[in-house]
Coordinates of C-alpha atoms and ligand atoms in Angstrom, one line a residue:
M1 CA -33.9 96.4 99.3
S2 CA -33.1 100.0 98.2
K3 CA -30.2 101.9 99.8
I4 CA -32.6 104.4 101.4
T5 CA -34.7 101.5 102.9
K6 CA -31.5 100.0 104.4
V7 CA -30.6 103.4 105.9
Y8 CA -34.1 103.8 107.2
K9 CA -34.0 100.5 109.0
E10 CA -30.6 101.1 110.6
I11 CA -31.5 104.6 111.8
E12 CA -34.9 103.2 113.1
I13 CA -32.9 100.8 115.3
A14 CA -30.8 103.7 116.6
V15 CA -33.6 106.2 117.4
G16 CA -36.8 104.1 117.7
T17 CA -39.8 103.8 115.4
E18 CA -41.6 106.8 116.6
Y19 CA -38.8 109.3 115.8
I20 CA -38.2 108.5 112.1
S21 CA -40.5 109.0 109.1
D22 CA -40.5 108.8 105.3
K23 CA -44.2 109.8 105.1
D24 CA -45.0 112.4 102.5
F25 CA -46.9 114.7 104.9
M26 CA -43.7 114.8 107.1
K27 CA -41.5 115.4 104.1
A28 CA -43.8 118.2 103.0
A29 CA -43.8 119.7 106.5
Y30 CA -40.0 119.9 106.5
S31 CA -39.6 120.9 102.9
R32 CA -39.3 124.7 103.5
N33 CA -37.9 127.3 105.7
V34 CA -39.3 130.7 106.4
D35 CA -38.1 132.1 103.1
P36 CA -40.1 133.8 100.4
A37 CA -38.3 132.5 97.3
F38 CA -36.8 129.1 97.6
P39 CA -38.5 126.0 96.2
D40 CA -39.6 123.0 98.3
R41 CA -36.9 120.4 98.9
W42 CA -38.1 117.0 100.1
A43 CA -35.8 114.8 102.2
D44 CA -35.9 111.0 101.9
I45 CA -35.9 110.6 105.7
I46 CA -36.8 112.8 108.6
V47 CA -35.3 111.8 112.0
R48 CA -35.6 113.3 115.4
P49 CA -32.8 112.1 117.7
E50 CA -32.8 112.7 121.5
T51 CA -29.1 112.2 122.4
T52 CA -25.7 113.0 121.1
E53 CA -25.0 109.3 120.8
E54 CA -28.0 108.9 118.5
V55 CA -26.8 111.8 116.3
S56 CA -23.4 110.1 116.1
D57 CA -25.1 106.8 115.1
I58 CA -27.0 108.6 112.3
V59 CA -23.8 110.2 111.0
K60 CA -22.1 106.8 111.0
I61 CA -25.0 105.2 109.0
A62 CA -25.1 108.2 106.6
N63 CA -21.3 107.8 106.0
K64 CA -21.6 104.1 105.5
Y65 CA -24.2 104.5 102.7
K66 CA -22.8 107.9 101.5
I67 CA -26.1 109.7 102.0
P68 CA -26.2 113.5 102.6
I69 CA -27.4 114.9 106.0
V70 CA -28.7 118.4 106.9
P71 CA -29.4 119.5 110.5
R72 CA -32.4 121.6 111.3
G73 CA -33.3 123.7 114.4
G74 CA -36.3 126.0 114.3
G75 CA -36.4 126.0 110.5
A76 CA -36.4 129.9 110.4
D77 CA -33.5 130.1 107.9
L78 CA -34.0 132.7 105.2
V79 CA -32.1 130.9 102.5
G80 CA -33.4 127.3 102.6
G81 CA -30.4 126.2 104.7
A82 CA -32.4 123.7 106.8
T83 CA -33.9 121.7 104.0
I84 CA -32.4 119.0 101.8
E85 CA -33.4 117.4 98.5
G86 CA -33.1 113.7 99.1
G87 CA -31.0 112.4 102.0
I88 CA -31.6 112.7 105.7
L89 CA -33.0 115.8 107.6
I90 CA -32.1 115.7 111.3
D91 CA -34.6 117.7 113.4
L92 CA -32.7 118.6 116.6
T93 CA -35.6 120.1 118.5
R94 CA -36.0 117.0 120.8
M95 CA -32.5 117.9 122.1
N96 CA -33.9 120.8 124.1
K97 CA -32.7 120.4 127.6
I98 CA -31.3 123.2 129.7
I99 CA -28.5 121.3 131.4
E100 CA -27.1 123.9 133.8
I101 CA -27.6 127.6 134.6
N102 CA -24.5 128.6 136.6
E103 CA -25.4 131.9 138.4
K104 CA -22.0 132.2 140.1
D105 CA -19.8 131.8 137.0
F106 CA -22.3 133.4 134.6
Y107 CA -22.7 130.6 132.0
C108 CA -25.3 128.1 131.0
E109 CA -25.0 124.7 129.2
V110 CA -27.8 123.7 126.9
E111 CA -28.7 121.2 124.2
C112 CA -28.6 123.0 120.8
G113 CA -32.2 122.3 120.0
V114 CA -33.5 124.4 122.8
T115 CA -35.3 127.5 121.7
W116 CA -34.5 131.1 122.6
G117 CA -37.9 131.4 124.1
A118 CA -37.5 128.4 126.4
L119 CA -34.0 129.4 127.5
L120 CA -34.7 133.1 128.1
S121 CA -37.9 132.2 130.1
E122 CA -35.7 130.3 132.6
L123 CA -33.0 132.9 132.6
Y124 CA -35.3 135.9 133.3
K125 CA -36.6 134.2 136.4
K126 CA -33.0 134.5 137.8
D127 CA -32.5 138.1 136.4
L128 CA -30.0 136.7 133.9
T129 CA -29.8 137.1 130.1
T130 CA -27.7 135.9 127.2
G131 CA -27.4 139.6 126.1
V132 CA -28.0 138.8 122.4
L133 CA -31.5 137.4 122.5
G134 CA -31.7 135.5 119.2
P135 CA -32.9 136.5 115.7
G136 CA -35.7 138.7 114.5
S137 CA -37.6 135.6 113.3
G138 CA -38.7 135.0 116.9
F139 CA -38.3 132.8 120.0
S140 CA -38.9 129.5 118.3
A141 CA -35.6 129.6 116.5
T142 CA -32.9 127.5 118.3
I143 CA -29.6 128.2 119.9
G144 CA -28.0 125.7 117.4
G145 CA -29.4 127.7 114.5
G146 CA -28.1 130.9 116.0
L147 CA -24.6 129.6 116.3
S148 CA -24.7 128.0 112.9
N149 CA -25.9 131.1 111.1
S150 CA -23.8 133.6 113.2
T151 CA -27.1 135.2 114.0
A152 CA -27.4 138.9 114.8
G153 CA -30.6 140.0 116.5
F154 CA -32.0 141.7 119.6
G155 CA -29.2 142.9 121.8
S156 CA -26.5 142.6 119.1
T157 CA -25.6 146.3 119.1
K158 CA -24.1 145.7 122.6
Y159 CA -23.5 142.0 122.9
G160 CA -22.5 141.1 119.3
L161 CA -23.5 138.1 117.3
V162 CA -24.6 134.8 118.8
P163 CA -21.1 133.2 118.4
N164 CA -19.8 136.1 120.5
I165 CA -21.5 134.6 123.6
C166 CA -20.5 131.0 122.8
L167 CA -18.0 129.5 125.2
G168 CA -17.8 126.1 123.6
V169 CA -19.7 123.5 121.6
E170 CA -20.2 119.7 121.6
V171 CA -20.1 118.7 118.0
V172 CA -20.6 115.4 116.1
L173 CA -18.1 115.5 113.3
P174 CA -19.2 114.4 109.8
N175 CA -16.4 111.8 109.7
P176 CA -17.2 108.0 109.3
Q177 CA -16.7 107.5 113.0
G178 CA -19.2 110.3 113.9
T179 CA -16.7 111.5 116.5
I180 CA -18.0 113.6 119.4
I181 CA -15.8 116.5 120.5
W182 CA -16.1 119.5 122.9
T183 CA -14.4 122.8 122.3
G184 CA -13.5 125.5 124.8
A185 CA -12.9 124.8 128.5
A186 CA -15.2 121.7 128.4
A187 CA -12.6 120.0 126.1
N188 CA -10.8 119.4 129.4
K189 CA -12.8 116.7 131.2
Y190 CA -11.8 118.1 134.6
S191 CA -13.0 121.6 133.8
K192 CA -16.4 123.3 133.6
P193 CA -17.6 124.9 130.2
F194 CA -17.1 128.4 131.5
C195 CA -14.6 129.9 129.1
R196 CA -13.8 129.7 125.4
Y197 CA -10.2 131.0 125.0
G198 CA -6.9 130.2 126.7
V199 CA -7.5 126.4 126.7
A200 CA -6.2 125.6 123.3
P201 CA -6.5 127.3 119.9
D202 CA -10.1 128.6 119.4
F203 CA -11.6 125.5 117.7
T204 CA -15.1 126.8 118.6
G205 CA -14.8 129.4 115.8
L206 CA -14.5 126.6 113.2
F207 CA -18.1 125.7 113.9
M208 CA -19.6 129.2 114.2
G209 CA -21.5 130.4 111.1
D210 CA -20.8 127.1 109.3
A211 CA -24.5 126.4 108.5
G212 CA -24.0 122.9 109.8
T213 CA -21.4 121.9 107.3
M214 CA -18.6 121.3 109.8
G215 CA -20.6 119.0 112.0
I216 CA -23.8 118.8 114.1
K217 CA -23.9 120.9 117.2
T218 CA -25.5 119.0 120.0
K219 CA -24.7 121.0 123.2
C220 CA -23.1 124.3 123.9
S221 CA -22.3 126.6 126.7
L222 CA -23.2 130.3 126.6
R223 CA -22.0 133.4 128.5
L224 CA -24.6 134.9 130.8
F225 CA -25.0 138.5 132.0
P226 CA -27.0 140.1 134.8
N227 CA -30.1 141.5 133.2
S228 CA -30.0 145.4 133.5
P229 CA -33.2 146.5 135.4
Y230 CA -33.4 149.9 133.8
K231 CA -34.4 150.0 130.1
I232 CA -36.1 152.5 127.9
Q233 CA -36.9 152.9 124.2
K234 CA -36.2 156.2 122.5
N235 CA -36.9 157.1 118.8
Y236 CA -35.6 159.9 116.6
I237 CA -36.4 160.7 113.0
L238 CA -33.9 162.3 110.7
K239 CA -34.9 165.6 109.1
K240 CA -33.4 164.4 105.8
D241 CA -33.1 161.0 104.1
D242 CA -29.4 161.2 104.4
Y243 CA -27.4 158.0 105.0
N244 CA -24.1 159.8 105.3
K245 CA -25.6 161.5 108.4
V246 CA -26.8 158.0 109.6
F247 CA -23.2 156.7 109.5
E248 CA -21.8 159.8 111.2
L249 CA -24.4 159.6 114.0
M250 CA -23.8 155.9 114.5
Y251 CA -20.1 156.5 114.8
E252 CA -20.6 159.2 117.4
L253 CA -23.1 157.1 119.4
Q254 CA -20.7 154.1 119.4
K255 CA -17.9 156.3 120.6
E256 CA -19.8 158.2 123.3
V257 CA -22.6 156.1 124.5
K258 CA -21.5 152.6 123.6
D259 CA -22.5 150.2 126.4
G260 CA -25.6 152.2 127.2
I261 CA -27.1 151.1 123.8
H262 CA -28.6 147.6 124.1
D263 CA -30.0 148.0 120.6
L264 CA -30.1 150.4 117.7
Y265 CA -32.3 149.8 114.7
I266 CA -32.3 152.1 111.8
N267 CA -35.7 151.9 110.1
P268 CA -35.3 153.2 106.5
R269 CA -37.8 155.9 105.5
V270 CA -39.4 153.4 103.0
V271 CA -40.2 151.1 105.9
V272 CA -41.6 153.9 108.0
Q273 CA -43.7 155.0 105.1
L274 CA -44.9 151.4 104.6
L275 CA -46.0 151.2 108.3
A276 CA -47.7 154.6 108.0
S277 CA -49.6 153.4 104.9
Q278 CA -50.9 150.3 106.7
A279 CA -51.8 152.2 109.9
K280 CA -54.6 150.6 111.8
I281 CA -55.7 153.7 113.6
R282 CA -54.6 156.9 111.8
P283 CA -53.9 159.9 113.9
P284 CA -55.8 163.1 112.8
K285 CA -52.6 164.7 111.6
R286 CA -49.9 162.5 110.4
A287 CA -46.2 163.4 110.8
R288 CA -44.0 164.3 107.8
L289 CA -41.7 161.3 107.3
S290 CA -38.6 163.1 106.4
G291 CA -35.9 160.4 106.9
P292 CA -35.0 157.1 108.6
V293 CA -36.1 156.4 112.2
F294 CA -33.4 155.6 114.8
M295 CA -34.9 153.2 117.4
F296 CA -32.9 152.9 120.5
I297 CA -33.1 150.6 123.5
L298 CA -31.0 152.0 126.3
E299 CA -30.1 150.0 129.4
A300 CA -28.3 150.6 132.7
F301 CA -27.9 149.1 136.2
D302 CA -28.6 152.4 137.8
E303 CA -31.5 154.8 137.0
R304 CA -29.1 157.8 137.2
I305 CA -26.8 156.2 134.7
L306 CA -29.8 155.6 132.4
D307 CA -30.6 159.3 132.6
V308 CA -27.0 160.1 131.5
Y309 CA -27.4 157.8 128.5
I310 CA -30.7 159.4 127.6
E311 CA -29.2 162.8 127.8
Q312 CA -26.1 161.8 125.7
V313 CA -28.2 160.2 123.0
N314 CA -30.5 163.3 122.9
R315 CA -27.5 165.6 122.6
I316 CA -26.0 163.7 119.7
M317 CA -29.2 163.2 117.8
T318 CA -30.5 166.7 118.0
K319 CA -27.1 168.5 117.5
D320 CA -27.3 170.9 114.5
N321 CA -31.1 170.1 114.3
V322 CA -30.4 166.9 112.2
A323 CA -33.1 164.8 114.0
R324 CA -36.1 165.2 116.3
P325 CA -37.7 162.9 118.9
F326 CA -40.3 160.6 117.3
E327 CA -43.2 158.5 118.6
W328 CA -44.6 155.6 116.5
T329 CA -48.1 156.9 117.4
E330 CA -47.3 159.8 115.1
I331 CA -48.1 157.4 112.2
D332 CA -50.4 154.9 113.8
L333 CA -52.2 155.2 117.2
D334 CA -52.0 151.4 117.4
L335 CA -48.2 151.4 117.5
K336 CA -47.8 152.3 121.2
L337 CA -44.5 150.5 121.6
A338 CA -42.7 153.4 123.1
K339 CA -45.3 153.9 125.9
D340 CA -46.3 150.2 126.6
W341 CA -42.8 149.0 126.3
K342 CA -41.3 146.9 129.1
F343 CA -38.4 144.6 128.6
D344 CA -40.4 141.4 128.2
F345 CA -41.2 139.0 125.5
K346 CA -44.0 141.2 124.3
F347 CA -41.6 143.7 122.8
P348 CA -39.6 141.5 120.4
Y349 CA -42.8 139.8 119.5
S350 CA -44.6 143.0 118.7
Y351 CA -41.5 144.2 116.8
F352 CA -41.6 141.1 114.6
N353 CA -45.3 141.4 114.0
K354 CA -45.5 145.1 113.4
F355 CA -42.2 145.8 111.7
I356 CA -40.6 142.8 110.1
S357 CA -43.6 140.8 108.9
L358 CA -45.0 144.0 107.3
A359 CA -42.0 144.6 105.2
P360 CA -41.7 143.0 101.8
P361 CA -39.1 140.2 101.6
K362 CA -36.4 142.3 100.0
I363 CA -36.4 144.6 103.0
S364 CA -36.6 142.0 105.7
C365 CA -33.8 140.0 104.1
T366 CA -31.4 142.9 104.5
T367 CA -31.4 142.2 108.3
C368 CA -29.1 139.3 107.6
H369 CA -26.4 141.2 105.8
K370 CA -23.5 141.9 108.0
I371 CA -21.6 144.9 106.5
P372 CA -19.2 147.2 108.4
I373 CA -20.3 150.7 108.1
S374 CA -16.9 152.1 107.3
S375 CA -16.4 149.8 104.3
I376 CA -19.6 150.5 102.4
A377 CA -18.0 151.7 99.1
D378 CA -20.3 154.3 97.8
K379 CA -22.6 155.6 100.6
K380 CA -24.2 158.0 98.1
E381 CA -25.8 155.0 96.4
L382 CA -27.8 154.4 99.6
N383 CA -29.2 157.9 99.4
S384 CA -30.6 157.5 96.0
Ligands
FAD401 C1 -38.7 137.1 109.5 C2 -37.3 136.6 109.8 C3 -36.4 137.4 110.5 C4 -35.1 137.0 110.7 N1 -34.3 137.8 111.4 C5 -33.0 137.5 111.5 C6 -32.1 138.4 112.2 O1 -32.5 139.4 112.7 N2 -30.8 138.1 112.3 C7 -30.3 136.9 111.7 O2 -29.1 136.7 111.8 N3 -31.1 136.0 111.1 C8 -32.4 136.3 111.0 N4 -33.3 135.4 110.4 C9 -32.8 134.1 109.9 C10 -32.9 133.0 110.9 O3 -34.2 133.1 111.6 C11 -31.8 132.9 112.0 O4 -30.6 132.7 111.3 C12 -32.0 131.8 113.1 O5 -31.0 131.9 114.0 C13 -32.1 130.4 112.5 O6 -32.3 129.6 113.7 P1 -33.1 128.2 113.5 O7 -33.1 127.5 114.8 O8 -34.5 128.5 112.9 O9 -32.2 127.5 112.4 P2 -32.6 126.7 111.1 O10 -33.3 127.5 110.2 O11 -33.2 125.4 111.5 O12 -31.1 126.3 110.6 C14 -30.3 127.4 110.2 C15 -28.9 126.8 109.7 O13 -28.2 126.2 110.7 C16 -28.0 124.8 110.6 N5 -28.3 124.2 111.9 C17 -29.4 124.4 112.7 N6 -29.2 123.7 113.8 C18 -27.9 123.2 113.8 C19 -27.2 122.4 114.7 N7 -27.6 122.1 115.9 N8 -25.9 122.0 114.3 C20 -25.4 122.4 113.1 N9 -26.1 123.1 112.2 C21 -27.4 123.5 112.6 C22 -29.0 124.4 109.5 O14 -28.6 123.3 108.8 C23 -29.1 125.7 108.7 O15 -28.1 125.7 107.7 C24 -34.6 135.8 110.2 C25 -35.5 134.9 109.5 C26 -36.8 135.3 109.3 C27 -37.7 134.4 108.6

C-alpha cells in the first residue's frame, strides 16, 4: 500500500468517508485560488474536518507520514496560498459555527471557517459590527483567511487590519502531537475570550499573517463595535494627477477627521478612466478626469457629528482649489453608488463588481500591498 493510501485510510477513520476525497474532479476544484497568474496545484487528498480534534488528528497523521498540509478557507487568496502540490489540503469551511455573540462585552467567538457574510449577517441584526468587514474579494472569504493573510479591506481606514480586531485564537500546532492551544484571555480556562493583551506575552501575533505556516486556526474571538447608524459616501476628484498632493491630503484627513472616516479609497486616474471607458450608460457630457478620485465613507453616532465630518472633509479637499466634489454618474449613469448607497451588503458587493473586477490584475493586486505613505521612497515615480 502506498504512503498516500495509508494516510488516506487513517484520515478517513478520523473524519468519516464523506469528508475526504482523492477524486480528480475534487482535486481540480481545489487546485486554484482567485489569482490570475498562478498554475494549478493538485493536492493528493482533500479533507473537510468538522472539529478541532479532527484537525489535530489530521496533523498527527501528516506528521507520522511526513506529508505536507495546507489549510484553506474561502480560497480567495491572490497568490496561490491556499493550494498545494501533492500532500493534504484541509478545507475548513465546515468549521463555520458562530459560538457566541457577547453584546455586553463586545466580542464574538467563532470557528475560523465562518465567512464574513455569515458573521456580519448575524451581527447586523444586533446593530453590531466587526469594524473591518473583510477583504475586497467579498463575503465568502473566511475569518481564518483574514487572520492568516493580515487582510485589509472595508473599514480598515478606521479599524485597521483583521488581526487588529483579533482577541485570541485557538490553533492546532504543526507539531507531531497536533497540540491545541488558545491565545489571549481564553488561554486562561476560567476566563472569557474578551481581551488579547495583559494575560501573557502576545502569542496571538505569532499566528497573524502567517499564511497558515504556524498552525491551523480553528476558532477565534473578535472585538465587536456598535454599528454607527449615520453613514454617507462622498467623492472628490483631484484637479491634477499629483500623488504628492494625495499624500498631503491623506495626512491632513488623518490628523483632523480621523475616526469620522470609516473608509477612504483612492481610485487612481487610470482606474477611473477604465471605468469611464466601460460605462454602461454614458452621460451626454462626460467629466474631465483630471486626477485620482478620493472615495470616502464617513460615519458617526449622531447626525450632527456626521455633518461636522462632512464639513471638515469638504474644507480639506477643496482648500486651494485642489479637488472638487465628484459623482460616479459623471462617467456612467449606471454607477449610482453615491445616491443609492446605504450601509448594507449591496455596497461592498457593488464595489467589488463595478470597481475591482473591472480592473486588470496588476491594478487589483495592488490592494494587497501594505506600504506606509511616509516611507514611499520616491513619490515622484508615482506621478509618472
Ligand atoms: C478580487 C480580490 C480582491 C481582494 N481584496 C483584498 C483586499 O482588499 N485586502 C486583502 O488583504 N486581501 C484581498 N484579497 C486577498 C484575499 O481575498 C484575502 O486575503 C482573504 O482574506 C482570504 O480569505 P480566504 O478565506 O479566501 O482565505 P484562503 O484564500 O482560503 O487562504 C488564505 C491564506 O490563509 C491560510 N488559511 C486560511 N484559513 C486558515 C486557517 N483557518 N488557519 C490557518 N491558515 C489559514 C491559507 O493557507 C492561505 O495561505 C483579494 C482577493 C481577490 C481575488
